[in-house]
Amino acid sequence: MKQYAIPPYESMSPGAKKMRDFYSMKKNAPVYQKEFTFFVLDRWKKEGHISPNADDAELAALFGYDPPGKFFMGNLGWVVDEFSPVFETKVLKDEGDYELVQDFAGRGVRCFKGRRSGFMPEYVENPVKDEKTWEELCQWRLDPATPERLPAINKAITDAAAAAAAAEGQVICANLVGGYMYLRSLIGPLNLLYMFYENPDLIHRCMEVWFKLADSVYALMQKEVVFDELFLAEDISYNSGLFISPDMIREFLFPYYQQLITNIKSRQLDSTRTLHIQVDTDGYCDPVIPVYKELGLSYLCPFEVASGSDVVRTGTEHPDLLMLGGIDKRIIAAGKDAIDKEVNRIMPVLAKRGGYIPTCDHGVPEEVSFENYLHYRKRMLEYA
């Protein structure tokens, strides 16, 4: 890839300029336009508003999204662990209208028979129950030198798209599954809470492997790549706050995060580059902010309004925090008057402040009509 220095601002692509303005928290700058994700596209296709094979380019043209300004390097997970090889997907038990399936992350999930996507399954069990299951089922799948893993890493490093993104000034992001989400996928959300108390040594063993995998992969990438951001897919919040206490975060997660961040910074081919730390956590995210600022947090998303998050309040209390999300999905579904009221409450304040990308707070749901979403997008384009 070998694109070490950020190109001059005037030579950046339009999307990269707007994204860099966002990261620099430029006041009153044109607001970068994008969406978090969609769950409503099948409805809009059936209603004839978008084509049956609508892709990102069609949606961008229709809704006025900006061209890319950020490039994700990938290869280290999202909401589950980055196993290589993955578990075999297979039916464990026929349960009439349902089936119990082992998924690619080794979890037992109960699904509608013949339909394994498009809804939230019931998670019945997770692969790690003790040291024996950790070693036999999972630990070896997280080896950074696994032959199956290396081709994807090498492709990411030599990918022409990554080189082109860097050359036009896009933000280059190292993204991976966060420690809490990784542990939850291995052990299960309830059993994990007991495990912190009953077998803390196993938690640390799991996190040591998480760190070694991430550090090894990023060491390879950093021979060619300079990172602007480390993105942690964490989901450590629920509708009332944190799943685990700040002290537990500091004990079980932060030592590994801190060492990874230190190592990434020490390997940067451009020593002047700022490394932003972004955390993605659902639910009520305010309690995350002071804790993760100890780690260097500079960017948070997606600010789910139903849980009590409010980007205007948080943006005022934390004027140095980059934010994405925070547009209430229920309000977009409610109609034009409700949309206008919310846009008028949020956008004048945060556009003036800078450092904010508005998106639906956790994906556009099926309840949102095409007419309402189009009105919402027209209002957002006033700030584009």
GROMACS .gro file of C-alpha atoms in nm:
model
  384
    1MET     CA    1   0.000   0.000   0.000
    2LYS     CA    2   0.279   0.242   0.100
    3GLN     CA    3   0.084   0.563   0.143
    4TYR     CA    4   0.243   0.703   0.458
    5ALA     CA    5   0.158   1.072   0.467
    6ILE     CA    6  -0.189   1.223   0.451
    7PRO     CA    7  -0.217   1.406   0.116
    8PRO     CA    8  -0.271   1.783   0.114
    9TYR     CA    9  -0.631   1.877   0.188
   10GLU     CA   10  -0.682   2.040  -0.152
   11SER     CA   11  -0.592   1.715  -0.331
   12MET     CA   12  -0.824   1.492  -0.125
   13SER     CA   13  -1.143   1.345  -0.268
   14PRO     CA   14  -1.471   1.520  -0.174
   15GLY     CA   15  -1.569   1.240   0.066
   16ALA     CA   16  -1.228   1.240   0.230
   17LYS     CA   17  -1.236   1.618   0.279
   18LYS     CA   18  -1.570   1.606   0.456
   19MET     CA   19  -1.461   1.311   0.668
   20ARG     CA   20  -1.135   1.482   0.767
   21ASP     CA   21  -1.335   1.793   0.859
   22PHE     CA   22  -1.549   1.573   1.082
   23TYR     CA   23  -1.244   1.425   1.257
   24SER     CA   24  -1.092   1.769   1.306
   25MET     CA   25  -1.428   1.887   1.451
   26LYS     CA   26  -1.440   2.179   1.212
   27LYS     CA   27  -1.722   2.408   1.320
   28ASN     CA   28  -2.004   2.481   1.074
   29ALA     CA   29  -1.847   2.248   0.817
   30PRO     CA   30  -2.071   2.063   0.569
   31VAL     CA   31  -2.199   1.754   0.751
   32TYR     CA   32  -2.094   1.414   0.616
   33GLN     CA   33  -2.400   1.225   0.489
   34LYS     CA   34  -2.442   0.848   0.540
   35GLU     CA   35  -2.664   0.591   0.707
   36PHE     CA   36  -2.584   0.344   0.986
   37THR     CA   37  -2.763   0.047   0.825
   38PHE     CA   38  -3.106  -0.064   0.699
   39PHE     CA   39  -3.365  -0.323   0.801
   40VAL     CA   40  -3.639  -0.178   0.578
   41LEU     CA   41  -3.505  -0.241   0.229
   42ASP     CA   42  -3.723  -0.547   0.161
   43ARG     CA   43  -4.033  -0.338   0.233
   44TRP     CA   44  -3.923  -0.058   0.004
   45LYS     CA   45  -3.841  -0.309  -0.272
   46LYS     CA   46  -4.187  -0.467  -0.246
   47GLU     CA   47  -4.346  -0.124  -0.261
   48GLY     CA   48  -4.144  -0.039  -0.573
   49HIS     CA   49  -3.948   0.253  -0.429
   50ILE     CA   50  -3.609   0.097  -0.497
   51SER     CA   51  -3.498  -0.168  -0.744
   52PRO     CA   52  -3.495  -0.538  -0.640
   53ASN     CA   53  -3.116  -0.540  -0.659
   54ALA     CA   54  -3.055  -0.199  -0.506
   55ASP     CA   55  -2.691  -0.154  -0.407
   56ASP     CA   56  -2.499   0.107  -0.212
   57ALA     CA   57  -2.452   0.324  -0.522
   58GLU     CA   58  -2.827   0.337  -0.590
   59LEU     CA   59  -2.904   0.427  -0.228
   60ALA     CA   60  -2.631   0.692  -0.225
   61ALA     CA   61  -2.769   0.855  -0.539
   62LEU     CA   62  -3.127   0.838  -0.412
   63PHE     CA   63  -3.064   0.970  -0.061
   64GLY     CA   64  -2.768   1.202  -0.118
   65TYR     CA   65  -2.501   1.013   0.072
   66ASP     CA   66  -2.145   1.134   0.039
   67PRO     CA   67  -1.876   0.934  -0.144
   68PRO     CA   68  -1.650   0.722   0.078
   69GLY     CA   69  -1.434   0.902   0.330
   70LYS     CA   70  -1.325   0.608   0.543
   71PHE     CA   71  -1.175   0.265   0.470
   72PHE     CA   72  -1.203  -0.034   0.706
   73MET     CA   73  -0.915  -0.283   0.702
   74GLY     CA   74  -1.122  -0.563   0.860
   75ASN     CA   75  -1.016  -0.925   0.927
   76LEU     CA   76  -1.052  -0.918   1.307
   77GLY     CA   77  -1.422  -0.968   1.373
   78TRP     CA   78  -1.723  -0.753   1.444
   79VAL     CA   79  -1.987  -0.890   1.682
   80VAL     CA   80  -1.824  -1.234   1.707
   81ASP     CA   81  -1.473  -1.370   1.731
   82GLU     CA   82  -1.255  -1.394   1.420
   83PHE     CA   83  -1.207  -1.770   1.415
   84SER     CA   84  -0.992  -1.928   1.147
   85PRO     CA   85  -1.110  -2.183   1.066
   86VAL     CA   86  -1.467  -2.115   1.170
   87PHE     CA   87  -1.690  -2.378   1.324
   88GLU     CA   88  -1.892  -2.605   1.100
   89THR     CA   89  -2.250  -2.480   1.063
   90LYS     CA   90  -2.481  -2.773   1.124
   91VAL     CA   91  -2.821  -2.870   1.264
   92LEU     CA   92  -2.788  -3.006   1.616
   93LYS     CA   93  -3.154  -3.087   1.679
   94ASP     CA   94  -3.485  -3.080   1.491
   95GLU     CA   95  -3.747  -2.910   1.710
   96GLY     CA   96  -4.050  -2.909   1.484
   97ASP     CA   97  -4.106  -2.551   1.368
   98TYR     CA   98  -3.757  -2.468   1.494
   99GLU     CA   99  -3.410  -2.613   1.470
  100LEU     CA  100  -3.113  -2.586   1.701
  101VAL     CA  101  -2.812  -2.493   1.490
  102GLN     CA  102  -2.441  -2.467   1.561
  103ASP     CA  103  -2.333  -2.143   1.392
  104PHE     CA  104  -1.995  -2.043   1.255
  105ALA     CA  105  -1.893  -1.902   1.597
  106GLY     CA  106  -1.966  -2.231   1.775
  107ARG     CA  107  -2.284  -2.106   1.940
  108GLY     CA  108  -2.603  -2.307   1.968
  109VAL     CA  109  -2.881  -2.090   1.822
  110ARG     CA  110  -3.251  -2.171   1.789
  111CYS     CA  111  -3.394  -2.056   1.455
  112PHE     CA  112  -3.711  -2.093   1.253
  113LYS     CA  113  -3.672  -2.406   1.044
  114GLY     CA  114  -3.533  -2.316   0.704
  115ARG     CA  115  -3.475  -1.952   0.798
  116ARG     CA  116  -3.156  -1.854   0.976
  117SER     CA  117  -3.129  -1.484   0.899
  118GLY     CA  118  -3.342  -1.171   0.904
  119PHE     CA  119  -3.445  -1.204   1.270
  120MET     CA  120  -3.291  -1.241   1.615
  121PRO     CA  121  -3.246  -1.611   1.700
  122GLU     CA  122  -3.245  -1.751   2.053
  123TYR     CA  123  -2.890  -1.805   2.174
  124VAL     CA  124  -2.894  -2.130   2.369
  125GLU     CA  125  -2.529  -2.199   2.445
  126ASN     CA  126  -2.176  -2.078   2.376
  127PRO     CA  127  -1.862  -2.282   2.315
  128VAL     CA  128  -1.647  -2.190   2.619
  129LYS     CA  129  -1.755  -2.333   2.951
  130ASP     CA  130  -1.417  -2.400   3.113
  131GLU     CA  131  -1.045  -2.434   3.036
  132LYS     CA  132  -1.098  -2.762   2.852
  133THR     CA  133  -1.358  -2.629   2.609
  134TRP     CA  134  -1.155  -2.309   2.559
  135GLU     CA  135  -0.844  -2.503   2.461
  136GLU     CA  136  -1.012  -2.775   2.257
  137LEU     CA  137  -1.273  -2.571   2.073
  138CYS     CA  138  -1.157  -2.210   2.046
  139GLN     CA  139  -0.802  -2.115   2.140
  140TRP     CA  140  -0.637  -2.276   1.838
  141ARG     CA  141  -0.886  -2.106   1.604
  142LEU     CA  142  -0.747  -1.767   1.715
  143ASP     CA  143  -0.386  -1.841   1.625
  144PRO     CA  144  -0.253  -1.548   1.418
  145ALA     CA  145  -0.039  -1.789   1.213
  146THR     CA  146  -0.328  -2.012   1.105
  147PRO     CA  147  -0.271  -2.075   0.733
  148GLU     CA  148  -0.636  -2.001   0.650
  149ARG     CA  149  -0.603  -1.653   0.800
  150LEU     CA  150  -0.299  -1.524   0.611
  151PRO     CA  151  -0.443  -1.486   0.257
  152ALA     CA  152  -0.715  -1.245   0.377
  153ILE     CA  153  -0.459  -1.040   0.571
  154ASN     CA  154  -0.222  -1.022   0.274
  155LYS     CA  155  -0.511  -0.923   0.048
  156ALA     CA  156  -0.608  -0.643   0.285
  157ILE     CA  157  -0.252  -0.511   0.284
  158THR     CA  158  -0.205  -0.523  -0.092
  159ASP     CA  159  -0.563  -0.434  -0.186
  160ALA     CA  160  -0.569  -0.167  -0.455
  161ALA     CA  161  -0.884  -0.023  -0.296
  162ALA     CA  162  -0.702   0.037   0.031
  163ALA     CA  163  -0.414   0.208  -0.148
  164ALA     CA  164  -0.654   0.424  -0.346
  165ALA     CA  165  -0.843   0.519  -0.029
  166ALA     CA  166  -0.523   0.627   0.143
  167ALA     CA  167  -0.403   0.817  -0.162
  168GLU     CA  168  -0.719   1.030  -0.170
  169GLY     CA  169  -0.702   1.106   0.202
  170GLN     CA  170  -0.961   0.870   0.342
  171VAL     CA  171  -0.946   0.777   0.710
  172ILE     CA  172  -0.788   0.431   0.743
  173CYS     CA  173  -0.951   0.231   1.020
  174ALA     CA  174  -0.829  -0.080   1.203
  175ASN     CA  175  -1.152  -0.242   1.319
  176LEU     CA  176  -1.197  -0.543   1.544
  177VAL     CA  177  -1.433  -0.707   1.789
  178GLY     CA  178  -1.399  -0.544   2.131
  179GLY     CA  179  -1.297  -0.743   2.436
  180TYR     CA  180  -1.637  -0.756   2.603
  181MET     CA  181  -1.815  -0.858   2.282
  182TYR     CA  182  -1.545  -1.119   2.216
  183LEU     CA  183  -1.585  -1.269   2.563
  184ARG     CA  184  -1.964  -1.261   2.537
  185SER     CA  185  -1.952  -1.453   2.210
  186LEU     CA  186  -1.718  -1.713   2.360
  187ILE     CA  187  -1.890  -1.761   2.696
  188GLY     CA  188  -2.242  -1.616   2.669
  189PRO     CA  189  -2.379  -1.295   2.826
  190LEU     CA  190  -2.503  -1.451   3.151
  191ASN     CA  191  -2.230  -1.709   3.205
  192LEU     CA  192  -1.969  -1.443   3.138
  193LEU     CA  193  -2.088  -1.242   3.438
  194TYR     CA  194  -2.037  -1.544   3.664
  195MET     CA  195  -1.703  -1.625   3.498
  196PHE     CA  196  -1.557  -1.285   3.590
  197TYR     CA  197  -1.592  -1.388   3.956
  198GLU     CA  198  -1.554  -1.766   3.943
  199ASN     CA  199  -1.270  -1.803   3.694
  200PRO     CA  200  -1.094  -1.470   3.632
  201ASP     CA  201  -0.779  -1.650   3.520
  202LEU     CA  202  -0.965  -1.796   3.222
  203ILE     CA  203  -1.094  -1.450   3.129
  204HIS     CA  204  -0.737  -1.322   3.124
  205ARG     CA  205  -0.622  -1.620   2.916
  206CYS     CA  206  -0.895  -1.544   2.661
  207MET     CA  207  -0.797  -1.177   2.653
  208GLU     CA  208  -0.428  -1.258   2.612
  209VAL     CA  209  -0.517  -1.453   2.297
  210TRP     CA  210  -0.738  -1.164   2.177
  211PHE     CA  211  -0.445  -0.927   2.219
  212LYS     CA  212  -0.188  -1.154   2.051
  213LEU     CA  213  -0.410  -1.207   1.748
  214ALA     CA  214  -0.489  -0.837   1.703
  215ASP     CA  215  -0.133  -0.726   1.765
  216SER     CA  216   0.012  -0.981   1.524
  217VAL     CA  217  -0.229  -0.897   1.244
  218TYR     CA  218  -0.182  -0.521   1.285
  219ALA     CA  219   0.196  -0.562   1.297
  220LEU     CA  220   0.176  -0.720   0.952
  221MET     CA  221  -0.056  -0.451   0.819
  222GLN     CA  222   0.154  -0.169   0.959
  223LYS     CA  223   0.447  -0.264   0.739
  224GLU     CA  224   0.243  -0.097   0.463
  225VAL     CA  225  -0.046   0.085   0.632
  226VAL     CA  226  -0.079   0.388   0.860
  227PHE     CA  227  -0.390   0.381   1.079
  228ASP     CA  228  -0.600   0.684   1.164
  229GLU     CA  229  -0.836   0.498   1.393
  230LEU     CA  230  -0.878   0.189   1.609
  231PHE     CA  231  -1.246   0.087   1.613
  232LEU     CA  232  -1.372  -0.142   1.893
  233ALA     CA  233  -1.710  -0.310   1.836
  234GLU     CA  234  -1.788  -0.333   2.205
  235ASP     CA  235  -2.164  -0.336   2.285
  236ILE     CA  236  -2.092  -0.309   2.657
  237SER     CA  237  -2.405  -0.104   2.738
  238TYR     CA  238  -2.773  -0.190   2.770
  239ASN     CA  239  -3.082   0.024   2.825
  240SER     CA  240  -2.973   0.141   3.171
  241GLY     CA  241  -2.595   0.152   3.156
  242LEU     CA  242  -2.291  -0.076   3.158
  243PHE     CA  243  -2.310  -0.457   3.165
  244ILE     CA  244  -2.002  -0.471   3.387
  245SER     CA  245  -1.857  -0.220   3.631
  246PRO     CA  246  -1.586   0.035   3.545
  247ASP     CA  247  -1.349  -0.151   3.780
  248MET     CA  248  -1.410  -0.476   3.589
  249ILE     CA  249  -1.348  -0.297   3.259
  250ARG     CA  250  -1.019  -0.165   3.394
  251GLU     CA  251  -0.915  -0.505   3.528
  252PHE     CA  252  -1.016  -0.737   3.244
  253LEU     CA  253  -1.013  -0.523   2.928
  254PHE     CA  254  -0.797  -0.215   2.961
  255PRO     CA  255  -0.456  -0.380   3.010
  256TYR     CA  256  -0.493  -0.548   2.670
  257TYR     CA  257  -0.641  -0.241   2.503
  258GLN     CA  258  -0.367  -0.017   2.638
  259GLN     CA  259  -0.089  -0.248   2.520
  260LEU     CA  260  -0.247  -0.284   2.175
  261ILE     CA  261  -0.282   0.094   2.139
  262THR     CA  262   0.076   0.148   2.258
  263ASN     CA  263   0.207  -0.108   2.009
  264ILE     CA  264   0.007   0.033   1.717
  265LYS     CA  265   0.133   0.384   1.788
  266SER     CA  266   0.493   0.265   1.815
  267ARG     CA  267   0.474   0.099   1.471
  268GLN     CA  268   0.316   0.388   1.280
  269LEU     CA  269   0.518   0.467   0.967
  270ASP     CA  270   0.393   0.824   1.000
  271SER     CA  271   0.484   0.915   1.359
  272THR     CA  272   0.283   1.238   1.343
  273ARG     CA  273  -0.049   1.062   1.277
  274THR     CA  274  -0.322   1.090   1.541
  275LEU     CA  275  -0.475   0.754   1.630
  276HIS     CA  276  -0.844   0.802   1.712
  277ILE     CA  277  -1.013   0.548   1.938
  278GLN     CA  278  -1.376   0.473   1.850
  279VAL     CA  279  -1.614   0.259   2.055
  280ASP     CA  280  -1.941   0.123   1.919
  281THR     CA  281  -2.179   0.038   2.203
  282ASP     CA  282  -2.554   0.003   2.197
  283GLY     CA  283  -2.790   0.113   2.473
  284TYR     CA  284  -2.740   0.401   2.715
  285CYS     CA  285  -2.382   0.498   2.640
  286ASP     CA  286  -2.315   0.798   2.866
  287PRO     CA  287  -2.152   0.589   3.145
  288VAL     CA  288  -1.902   0.455   2.890
  289ILE     CA  289  -1.755   0.796   2.813
  290PRO     CA  290  -1.555   0.883   3.128
  291VAL     CA  291  -1.431   0.524   3.160
  292TYR     CA  292  -1.312   0.485   2.802
  293LYS     CA  293  -1.168   0.835   2.794
  294GLU     CA  294  -0.903   0.688   3.025
  295LEU     CA  295  -0.812   0.475   2.725
  296GLY     CA  296  -0.811   0.770   2.486
  297LEU     CA  297  -1.168   0.748   2.356
  298SER     CA  298  -1.236   1.019   2.098
  299TYR     CA  299  -1.535   0.881   1.903
  300LEU     CA  300  -1.858   0.708   2.010
  301CYS     CA  301  -2.164   0.564   1.836
  302PRO     CA  302  -2.461   0.498   1.781
  303PHE     CA  303  -2.647   0.680   2.066
  304GLU     CA  304  -2.973   0.486   2.092
  305VAL     CA  305  -3.241   0.736   2.190
  306ALA     CA  306  -3.488   0.482   2.332
  307SER     CA  307  -3.236   0.398   2.604
  308GLY     CA  308  -3.190   0.762   2.708
  309SER     CA  309  -2.899   0.871   2.487
  310ASP     CA  310  -2.911   1.227   2.357
  311VAL     CA  311  -2.646   1.361   2.120
  312VAL     CA  312  -2.724   1.724   2.201
  313ARG     CA  313  -2.674   1.666   2.574
  314THR     CA  314  -2.364   1.453   2.526
  315GLY     CA  315  -2.217   1.685   2.264
  316THR     CA  316  -2.254   1.976   2.503
  317GLU     CA  317  -2.108   1.788   2.801
  318HIS     CA  318  -1.820   1.646   2.593
  319PRO     CA  319  -1.728   1.909   2.332
  320ASP     CA  320  -1.422   1.709   2.224
  321LEU     CA  321  -1.613   1.386   2.148
  322LEU     CA  322  -1.678   1.275   1.791
  323MET     CA  323  -2.028   1.128   1.756
  324LEU     CA  324  -2.227   0.927   1.502
  325GLY     CA  325  -2.594   0.828   1.527
  326GLY     CA  326  -2.853   0.966   1.765
  327ILE     CA  327  -3.149   1.018   1.527
  328ASP     CA  328  -3.444   0.837   1.685
  329LYS     CA  329  -3.572   0.560   1.457
  330ARG     CA  330  -3.920   0.598   1.612
  331ILE     CA  331  -3.933   0.965   1.517
  332ILE     CA  332  -3.838   0.892   1.155
  333ALA     CA  333  -4.132   0.648   1.152
  334ALA     CA  334  -4.370   0.897   1.315
  335GLY     CA  335  -4.403   1.142   1.027
  336LYS     CA  336  -4.285   1.470   0.881
  337ASP     CA  337  -4.382   1.698   1.169
  338ALA     CA  338  -4.200   1.480   1.422
  339ILE     CA  339  -3.898   1.459   1.193
  340ASP     CA  340  -3.886   1.836   1.146
  341LYS     CA  341  -3.905   1.896   1.521
  342GLU     CA  342  -3.618   1.654   1.593
  343VAL     CA  343  -3.397   1.777   1.309
  344ASN     CA  344  -3.450   2.135   1.423
  345ARG     CA  345  -3.358   2.038   1.780
  346ILE     CA  346  -3.037   1.854   1.690
  347MET     CA  347  -2.880   1.980   1.372
  348PRO     CA  348  -2.835   2.356   1.427
  349VAL     CA  349  -2.655   2.285   1.756
  350LEU     CA  350  -2.431   2.001   1.637
  351ALA     CA  351  -2.356   2.135   1.290
  352LYS     CA  352  -2.224   2.450   1.457
  353ARG     CA  353  -2.025   2.240   1.707
  354GLY     CA  354  -1.873   2.005   1.448
  355GLY     CA  355  -1.767   1.644   1.496
  356TYR     CA  356  -2.111   1.492   1.435
  357ILE     CA  357  -2.244   1.253   1.168
  358PRO     CA  358  -2.622   1.207   1.191
  359THR     CA  359  -2.761   0.858   1.126
  360CYS     CA  360  -3.057   0.656   1.244
  361ASP     CA  361  -2.963   0.536   1.590
  362HIS     CA  362  -2.941   0.166   1.510
  363GLY     CA  363  -3.054   0.090   1.159
  364VAL     CA  364  -3.367   0.206   0.976
  365PRO     CA  365  -3.646  -0.034   1.083
  366GLU     CA  366  -3.933  -0.176   0.877
  367GLU     CA  367  -4.175   0.070   1.038
  368VAL     CA  368  -4.019   0.362   0.849
  369SER     CA  369  -4.206   0.447   0.531
  370PHE     CA  370  -4.014   0.547   0.221
  371GLU     CA  371  -4.193   0.884   0.221
  372ASN     CA  372  -4.085   0.959   0.580
  373TYR     CA  373  -3.727   0.853   0.522
  374LEU     CA  374  -3.706   1.062   0.206
  375HIS     CA  375  -3.832   1.365   0.399
  376TYR     CA  376  -3.572   1.299   0.671
  377ARG     CA  377  -3.298   1.281   0.409
  378LYS     CA  378  -3.411   1.607   0.246
  379ARG     CA  379  -3.386   1.779   0.582
  380MET     CA  380  -3.039   1.637   0.644
  381LEU     CA  381  -2.919   1.754   0.304
  382GLU     CA  382  -2.980   2.110   0.421
  383TYR     CA  383  -2.661   2.058   0.624
  384ALA     CA  384  -2.463   1.878   0.353
   0.00000   0.00000   0.00000
